[in-house]
Coordinates of C-alpha atoms in Angstrom, one line a residue:
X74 CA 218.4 -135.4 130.4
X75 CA 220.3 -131.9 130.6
X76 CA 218.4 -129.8 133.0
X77 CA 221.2 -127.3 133.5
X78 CA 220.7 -126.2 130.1
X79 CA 217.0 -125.4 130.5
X80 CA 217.7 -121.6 130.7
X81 CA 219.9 -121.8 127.2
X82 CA 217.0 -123.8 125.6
X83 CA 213.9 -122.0 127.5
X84 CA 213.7 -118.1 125.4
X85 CA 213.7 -120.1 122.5
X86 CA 211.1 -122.0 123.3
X87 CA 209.1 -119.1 125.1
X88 CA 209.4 -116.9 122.0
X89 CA 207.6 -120.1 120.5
X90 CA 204.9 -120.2 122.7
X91 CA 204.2 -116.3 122.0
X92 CA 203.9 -117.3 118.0
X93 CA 201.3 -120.9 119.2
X94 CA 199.4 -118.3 121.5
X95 CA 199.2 -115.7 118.4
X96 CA 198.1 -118.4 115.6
X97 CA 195.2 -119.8 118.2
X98 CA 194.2 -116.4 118.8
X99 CA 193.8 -115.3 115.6
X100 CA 192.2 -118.6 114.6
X101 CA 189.6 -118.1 116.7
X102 CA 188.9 -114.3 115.9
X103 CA 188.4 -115.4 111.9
X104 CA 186.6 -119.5 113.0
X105 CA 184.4 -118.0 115.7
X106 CA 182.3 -116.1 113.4
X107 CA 183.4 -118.5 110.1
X108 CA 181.2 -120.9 111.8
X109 CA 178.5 -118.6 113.2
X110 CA 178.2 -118.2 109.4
X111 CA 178.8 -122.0 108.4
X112 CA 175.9 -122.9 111.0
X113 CA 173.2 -120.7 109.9
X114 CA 173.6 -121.5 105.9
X115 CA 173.7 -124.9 106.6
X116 CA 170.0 -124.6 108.6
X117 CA 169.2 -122.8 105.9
X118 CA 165.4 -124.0 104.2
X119 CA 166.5 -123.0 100.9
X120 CA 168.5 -126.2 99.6
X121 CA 171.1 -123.9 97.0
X122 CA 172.8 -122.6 100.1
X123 CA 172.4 -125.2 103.0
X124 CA 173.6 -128.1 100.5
X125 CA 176.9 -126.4 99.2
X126 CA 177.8 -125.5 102.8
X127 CA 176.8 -128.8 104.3
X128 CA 179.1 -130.4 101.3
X129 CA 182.5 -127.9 102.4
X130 CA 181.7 -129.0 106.2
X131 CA 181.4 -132.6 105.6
X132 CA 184.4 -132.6 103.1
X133 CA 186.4 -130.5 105.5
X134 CA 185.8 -132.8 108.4
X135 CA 186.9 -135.5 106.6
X136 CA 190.6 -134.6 105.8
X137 CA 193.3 -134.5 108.1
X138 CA 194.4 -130.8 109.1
X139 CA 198.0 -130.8 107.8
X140 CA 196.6 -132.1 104.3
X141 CA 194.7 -128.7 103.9
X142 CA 197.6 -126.8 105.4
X143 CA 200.0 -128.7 102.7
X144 CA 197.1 -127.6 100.5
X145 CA 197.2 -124.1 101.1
X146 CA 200.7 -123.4 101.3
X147 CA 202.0 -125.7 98.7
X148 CA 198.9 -125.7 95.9
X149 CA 197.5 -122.1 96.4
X150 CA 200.9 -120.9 94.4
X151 CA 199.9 -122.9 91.4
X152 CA 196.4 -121.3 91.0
X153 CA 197.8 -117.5 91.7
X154 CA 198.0 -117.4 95.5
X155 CA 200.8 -117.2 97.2
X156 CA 200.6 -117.0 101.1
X157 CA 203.4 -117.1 103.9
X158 CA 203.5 -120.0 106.0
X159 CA 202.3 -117.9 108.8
X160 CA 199.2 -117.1 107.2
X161 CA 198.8 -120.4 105.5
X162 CA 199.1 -121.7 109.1
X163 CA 196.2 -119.7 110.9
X164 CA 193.8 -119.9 107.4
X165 CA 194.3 -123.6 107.5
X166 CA 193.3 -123.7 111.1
X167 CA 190.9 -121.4 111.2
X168 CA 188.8 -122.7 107.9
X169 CA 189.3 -126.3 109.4
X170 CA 187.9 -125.3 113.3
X171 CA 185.4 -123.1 111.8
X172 CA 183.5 -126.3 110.3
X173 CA 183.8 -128.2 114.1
X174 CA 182.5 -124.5 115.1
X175 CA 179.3 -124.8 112.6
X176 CA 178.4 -127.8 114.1
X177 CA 178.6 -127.1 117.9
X178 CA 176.4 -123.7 117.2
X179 CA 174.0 -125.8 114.9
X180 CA 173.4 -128.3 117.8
X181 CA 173.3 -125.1 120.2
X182 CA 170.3 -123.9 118.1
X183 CA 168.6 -126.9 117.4
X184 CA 168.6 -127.7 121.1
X185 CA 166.0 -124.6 121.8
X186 CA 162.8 -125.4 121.6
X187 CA 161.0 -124.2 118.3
X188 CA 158.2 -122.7 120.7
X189 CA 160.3 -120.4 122.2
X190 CA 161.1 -118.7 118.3
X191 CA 157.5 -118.9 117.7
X192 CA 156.3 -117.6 121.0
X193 CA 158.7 -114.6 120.4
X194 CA 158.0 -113.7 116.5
X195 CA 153.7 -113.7 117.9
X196 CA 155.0 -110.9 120.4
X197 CA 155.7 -108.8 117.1
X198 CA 159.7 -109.3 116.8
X199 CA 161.0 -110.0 113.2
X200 CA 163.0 -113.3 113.1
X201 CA 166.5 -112.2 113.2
X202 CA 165.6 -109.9 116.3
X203 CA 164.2 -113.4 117.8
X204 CA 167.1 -115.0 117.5
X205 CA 169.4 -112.1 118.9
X206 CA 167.2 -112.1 121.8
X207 CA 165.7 -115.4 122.4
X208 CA 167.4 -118.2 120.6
X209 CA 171.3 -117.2 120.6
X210 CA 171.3 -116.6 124.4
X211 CA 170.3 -120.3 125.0
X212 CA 172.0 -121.7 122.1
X213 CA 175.0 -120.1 123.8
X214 CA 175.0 -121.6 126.9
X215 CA 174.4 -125.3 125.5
X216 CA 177.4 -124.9 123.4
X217 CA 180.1 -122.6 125.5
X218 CA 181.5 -126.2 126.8
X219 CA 181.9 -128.2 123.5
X220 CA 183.2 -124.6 122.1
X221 CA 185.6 -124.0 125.0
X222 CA 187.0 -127.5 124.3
X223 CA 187.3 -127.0 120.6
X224 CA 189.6 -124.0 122.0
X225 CA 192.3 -126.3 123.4
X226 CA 192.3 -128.5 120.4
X227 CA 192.9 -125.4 118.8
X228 CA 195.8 -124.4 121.0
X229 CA 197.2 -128.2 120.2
X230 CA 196.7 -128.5 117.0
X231 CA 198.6 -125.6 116.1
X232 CA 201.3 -127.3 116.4
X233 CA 200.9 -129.0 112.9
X234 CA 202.1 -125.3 111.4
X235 CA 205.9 -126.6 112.2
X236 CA 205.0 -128.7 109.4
X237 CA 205.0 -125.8 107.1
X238 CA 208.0 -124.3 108.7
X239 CA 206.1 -121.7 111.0
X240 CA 208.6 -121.2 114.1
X241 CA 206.0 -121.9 117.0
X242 CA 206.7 -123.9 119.9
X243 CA 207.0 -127.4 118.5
X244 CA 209.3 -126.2 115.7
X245 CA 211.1 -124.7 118.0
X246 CA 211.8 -127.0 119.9
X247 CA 212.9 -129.1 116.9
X248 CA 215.0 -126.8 115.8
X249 CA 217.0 -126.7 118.9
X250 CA 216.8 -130.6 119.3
X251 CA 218.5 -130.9 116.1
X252 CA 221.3 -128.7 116.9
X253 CA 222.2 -130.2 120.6
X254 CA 220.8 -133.2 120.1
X255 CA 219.1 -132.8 123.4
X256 CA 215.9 -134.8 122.2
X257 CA 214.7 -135.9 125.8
X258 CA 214.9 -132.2 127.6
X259 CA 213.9 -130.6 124.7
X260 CA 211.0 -132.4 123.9
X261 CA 210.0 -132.9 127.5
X262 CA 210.0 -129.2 127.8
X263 CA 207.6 -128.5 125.0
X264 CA 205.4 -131.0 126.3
X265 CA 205.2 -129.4 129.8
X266 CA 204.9 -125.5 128.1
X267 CA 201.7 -127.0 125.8
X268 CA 200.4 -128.6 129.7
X269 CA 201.3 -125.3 131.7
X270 CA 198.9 -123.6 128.2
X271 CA 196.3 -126.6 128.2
X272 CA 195.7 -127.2 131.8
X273 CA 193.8 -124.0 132.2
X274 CA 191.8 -124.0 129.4
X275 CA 190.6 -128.0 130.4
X276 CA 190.1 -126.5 133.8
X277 CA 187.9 -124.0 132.4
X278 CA 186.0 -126.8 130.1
X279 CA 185.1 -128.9 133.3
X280 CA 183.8 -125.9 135.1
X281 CA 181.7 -124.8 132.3
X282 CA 180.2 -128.4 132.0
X283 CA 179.4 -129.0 135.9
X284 CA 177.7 -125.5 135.1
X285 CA 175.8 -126.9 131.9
X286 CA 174.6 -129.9 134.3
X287 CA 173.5 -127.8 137.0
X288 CA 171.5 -125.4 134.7
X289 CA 173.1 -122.6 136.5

């Protein structure tokens, strides 16, 4: 291990953690409300939308993440769409996390007690403002942990967009492994730049779940 070349190999690798901060980011803005979406179609009474949407959620779930990034980026051009690997990356990620996302804001919801919806559409509010006021609130609260978690998978997980040649940190840092075949000091410092990223965000999922537990 070369530690005196840590300063040659570390802007590199920094300019790659600005690109894995930028695709989670922007994953999140477009699978946050994706899923807000995803959940409330799926809990849907009338069967023509909950079924279709239940179908794309439990299909999506079911295949690995870089098999629908290969999907996008490598099949979309046959059909007419042609997409950089940038924005294959975070539209792969982001449709993938948004179906995880459905499913911590359905259990959020279905974790509220049905008499509280009720009590608040007999005090004359219409359903949606019920929901907005009453429902959402708690829903909220019951799944800010499991959604805060989902975040640092996100942050992780990006890391499968090297696959399709985006330069974030992990392709970085295989770039620059292959041309000084300094495996073990490269690789060891991507691995401590995704715990310096990581750490923090698990730091903030235990807080939030001691939280959960002490109903504050």
């Amino acid at each position: 291990m070369d530690w005196s070349s840590i300063h040659v190999y570390l802007p590199f690798l920094l300019k790659g953690a600005e690109m894995t901060i930028y695709i989670t980011i922007l994953s999140l803005i477009i699978s946050t409300p994706l899923g807000l979406v995803f959940a409330a179609a799926k809990m849907c009474p009338w069967k023509i939308i909950s079924w279709p949407i239940a179908t794309i959620i439990n299909i999506t779930r079911g295949l690995p993440m870089i098999v629908v990034l290969f999907y996008i980026y490598f099949v979309f051009p046959d059909i007419g769409i042609t997409l950089s690997s940038f924005q294959a990356s975070v539209i792969g990620i982001a449709f993938c996390f948004s179906t995880y996302i459905a499913e911590i804001f359905r259990a959020g919801i279905e974790s509220v007690d049905r008499g509280q919806l009720e009590a608040a559409r007999s005090m004359g509010m219409s359903y949606g403002k019920a929901m907005y006021r009453v429902v959402l609130p708690q829903a909220f609260h019951v799944a800010l942990p499991p959604f805060s978690n989902t975040l640092v998978m996100m942050l992780k997980d990006s890391a499968l967009a090297s696959t399709i040649a985006v330069t974030e940190m992990t392709r970085q840092g295989q770039l620059i492994a292959a041309s000084t075949f300094d495996n073990t000091t490269v690789y060891t410092l991507v691995a401590l730049m995704y715990l310096v990223l990581c750490l923090p965000l698990l730091a903030l999922t235990k807080k939030l779940e001691k939280r959960q537990i002490k109903g504050v």
